[in-house]
Amino acid sequence: MFADPAVWLPFVFAALMGLSIVIYVVLDGFDLGVGVLFPFADDDEKDLMVASIGPFWDANETWLVLAIGLLLVAFPVAHGTILTALYLPVAIMLLGLILRGVAFEFRAKAPARQKARWNRAFFAGSLMASLAQGFMLGLYVLGLDHSWAALAFGALTAVFLTVGYSFIGAAWLILKAKGDLQVKAVEWARGGIWGLILGLAAISAASPLVSTRIWEKWFTWPAMAWLAPLPILSVLLVGLLWAMLRRLPMEGDRLSWVPFVAATALFVLAFLGLAYSFYPYVVPEQITIYQAASAPESLWIILIGTIIVLPMILGYTALSYVVFRGKASLLNYDLIAEDPARDGKAALRPPR
Amino acid sequence: MDTLLLSRIQFAANISFHILFPTITIALGWVLLFFKLRFNATRDPKWMEAYGFWVKVFALSFALGVVSGITMSFQFGTNWPGFMETVGNVAGPLLAYEVLTAFFLEAAFLGIMLFGAARVPGWLHTLATFLVAFGTTLSAFWILVLNSWMHTPQGHELRDGIVHATDWMQIIFNPSMPYRLTHMLVASGLTVAFLIAGISAYRRLRGDRSASVAATLRFGLVLAAVLIPVQVLVGDLHGLNTLKHQPAKIAAMEGNWDTGGPRPLILFAWPDEEKRENLLEIGIPHGASLILTHSMDGSVPGLNDYVAADGTVLHPPVAPVFFAFRIMIGVAVLMMLVSWTGVALMRRRRAGVEGLPVSFLHVTVAMTFAGWIATLAGWYTTEIGRQPWLVTGLLSTQAAVADVPAPMVLGTLLAYLAVYLALILAYVGVLFYLARKAADGKPLRMMPASPAAQVAITAAE
């Protein structure tokens, strides 16, 4: 069946779109989460929190543009249907992304007395975007239905995803911060882990209940057997996180990367589960990826570009994470480059 | 108001707000590379100081451009689903190439360009600056390819009402693309030239006598003086291209109702679409014929040729196109006067920026955002001039709009407008605040002479 480009091209594009979404949810998830945690931090900590995501947030959001772009170019019919059905939450998410994106810059450049205002904008924007994304996830899982029950479920997933983002944000800070902020981040993560658990449980329970097709995909033999690792791994990861968060931070910063990696793995597993449930539909129960796909000759030309460019993108994204590896230090525009050994120390010194 | 008009206003508001910032970042990226290369060549700290100041403006502008750009990628779907459903086979790959080749490149290297100077070798920082500038320009290339194709489509065929690509080279190198792209890139250069000149003049007026401000003031004025005649030439060629491919737009720009010649160059008029004539017309005889056909009595297309037998109007709304075009030209004339006067003053007795009187500095400050006005006016001319088509001859604007209830569109439109207005005010305010801070406070952190001074460099804001 995969010999025909009209069959495998839409599948490949659905996979690429899925990859973009999952990368987006993890990467922008942690930086939105850091924004959601803003009110719990004091002023110096806020600067460090922003510094920990400053060099990355822009590239992180580009994955959203790529995901929506792939939906747009590969499945134009679905793109219109989904986005008109989600008109208001999309608008709220966009306003939120605008607010937080510009607050990054303004809070550092505007007069000091306005900084508190831009801090609030950063928090409000992050919160709006997270809630809107969670709400859209809920509506999508229930088939883009606008009944009261669906809206209520959407409100529930909005809260869960926001708390889930704040969890991965806290996990990011455990990795990137030290001292008091790291200790605080561990507390935040302990408080946020329930959002992740409840969110996973709610979506796992709801999607098979609203669709017999999804129910049968999961709960028939032998599918149950080879799908079992998904929930089992998820439970193990949650257990690992629970145990780790009671012990962190450790001597010599050991294992501070574990919460972030485990949270990422959980997000990926959750996504795989969803993808399995909804395949082959792109608009749940209405339009399949094969019905919505663009003409093969247009998909071909994008695929060629993607195959060439995607490894480069992954390469320089990795470069950026390598350049800014290690504990976050306050960002500055200092323009010295000749003496890396000394600069390493200089960069860690807080400005007074 | 109906959903169509509200959706159009909303998209116009978004794209107008968006284009302000790429117009700055496209050229400012290259200017920053120039500053960095000058520094690498001369080791004169004034260039690094200029880089340090303008890279902040770049970062701010870039952030505004990114977030307003994300909005637009969603609005194709939320408000204009007919666009992708009809021409998605052409528009999709072009947009995908923009994201894949340009957006990620800019976004990934921006972090290194802004914050990485102390973490990476000097060559890598210079390379990052280059790649960011290259990325913004590449992004402009792809989006202008798509926009130009919407004006002058070719290289496709219609199957069951859906556009299918047949020849990508023809699509990419469609007739208006080279002119529109060049026109926009030079517009970006002019916008940045006046932005740099204006902010630098403001700093001098605040008493900033640093070598770096003198250098950027001179740089801005000279760049403007060089680019403005280039832009006049490119604009003229672009106009001739439009005459060939979109005569109805030219008719609206000229305010010409009946085809024929000779036609005057109208300096001012009130085009009245009801009466189908111009009121209060003041013009230069033979002017339009001369500019458009390069002959005194050449024939100029008229709007009345684009009214169907049943009275359906197939030409763009006349007054907005007519006035937007004149505003663009008017600002261009001002730009030429100011930049050439500035260069002449600096050349007189070889006085340099010391030769610029206070009154001239005030004028330069007033011109800081002149590029924005000209760019917006130019885009209004060409985009409103494409109406009633979204894609010339293939898809009408009306056929593409989403069936979203009008009050919902009105609600989001008002929210966007409020946010955009606040952000423009904040942006302009912060630019002048940064200039004041740099001018009043201690000189910006300089390139240190000794390693010991490096520690002091850490930003204090």
PDB file of C-alpha atoms in Angstrom, chain A residues 10 14 40 60-62 68 73 124 129 133 141 203 207 267 278-279 316:
ATOM      1  CA  PRO A  10       0.288  12.150   3.488  1.00  0.00           C
ATOM      2  CA  ALA A  14       1.420  13.623   9.202  1.00  0.00           C
ATOM      3  CA  PHE A  40       6.126  32.721  42.492  1.00  0.00           C
ATOM      4  CA  ASN A  60      11.131  27.115  20.207  1.00  0.00           C
ATOM      5  CA  GLU A  61       8.139  29.029  18.872  1.00  0.00           C
ATOM      6  CA  THR A  62       9.287  28.449  15.313  1.00  0.00           C
ATOM      7  CA  ILE A  68       0.847  24.944  11.648  1.00  0.00           C
ATOM      8  CA  VAL A  73       0.522  23.135   3.266  1.00  0.00           C
ATOM      9  CA  ALA A 124      -0.300  36.937  31.552  1.00  0.00           C
ATOM     10  CA  ALA A 129      -1.139  30.848  25.584  1.00  0.00           C
ATOM     11  CA  GLN A 133      -3.506  25.458  24.002  1.00  0.00           C
ATOM     12  CA  VAL A 141      -9.867  15.283  21.605  1.00  0.00           C
ATOM     13  CA  ILE A 203      -7.161  12.628  28.114  1.00  0.00           C
ATOM     14  CA  SER A 207     -10.678   9.819  24.072  1.00  0.00           C
ATOM     15  CA  PHE A 267       5.098  14.337  26.913  1.00  0.00           C
ATOM     16  CA  PHE A 278      -6.556   9.537  16.059  1.00  0.00           C
ATOM     17  CA  TYR A 279      -4.737   8.069  13.056  1.00  0.00           C
ATOM     18  CA  TYR A 316      22.113  24.442  14.545  1.00  0.00           C
TER      19      TYR A 316
END
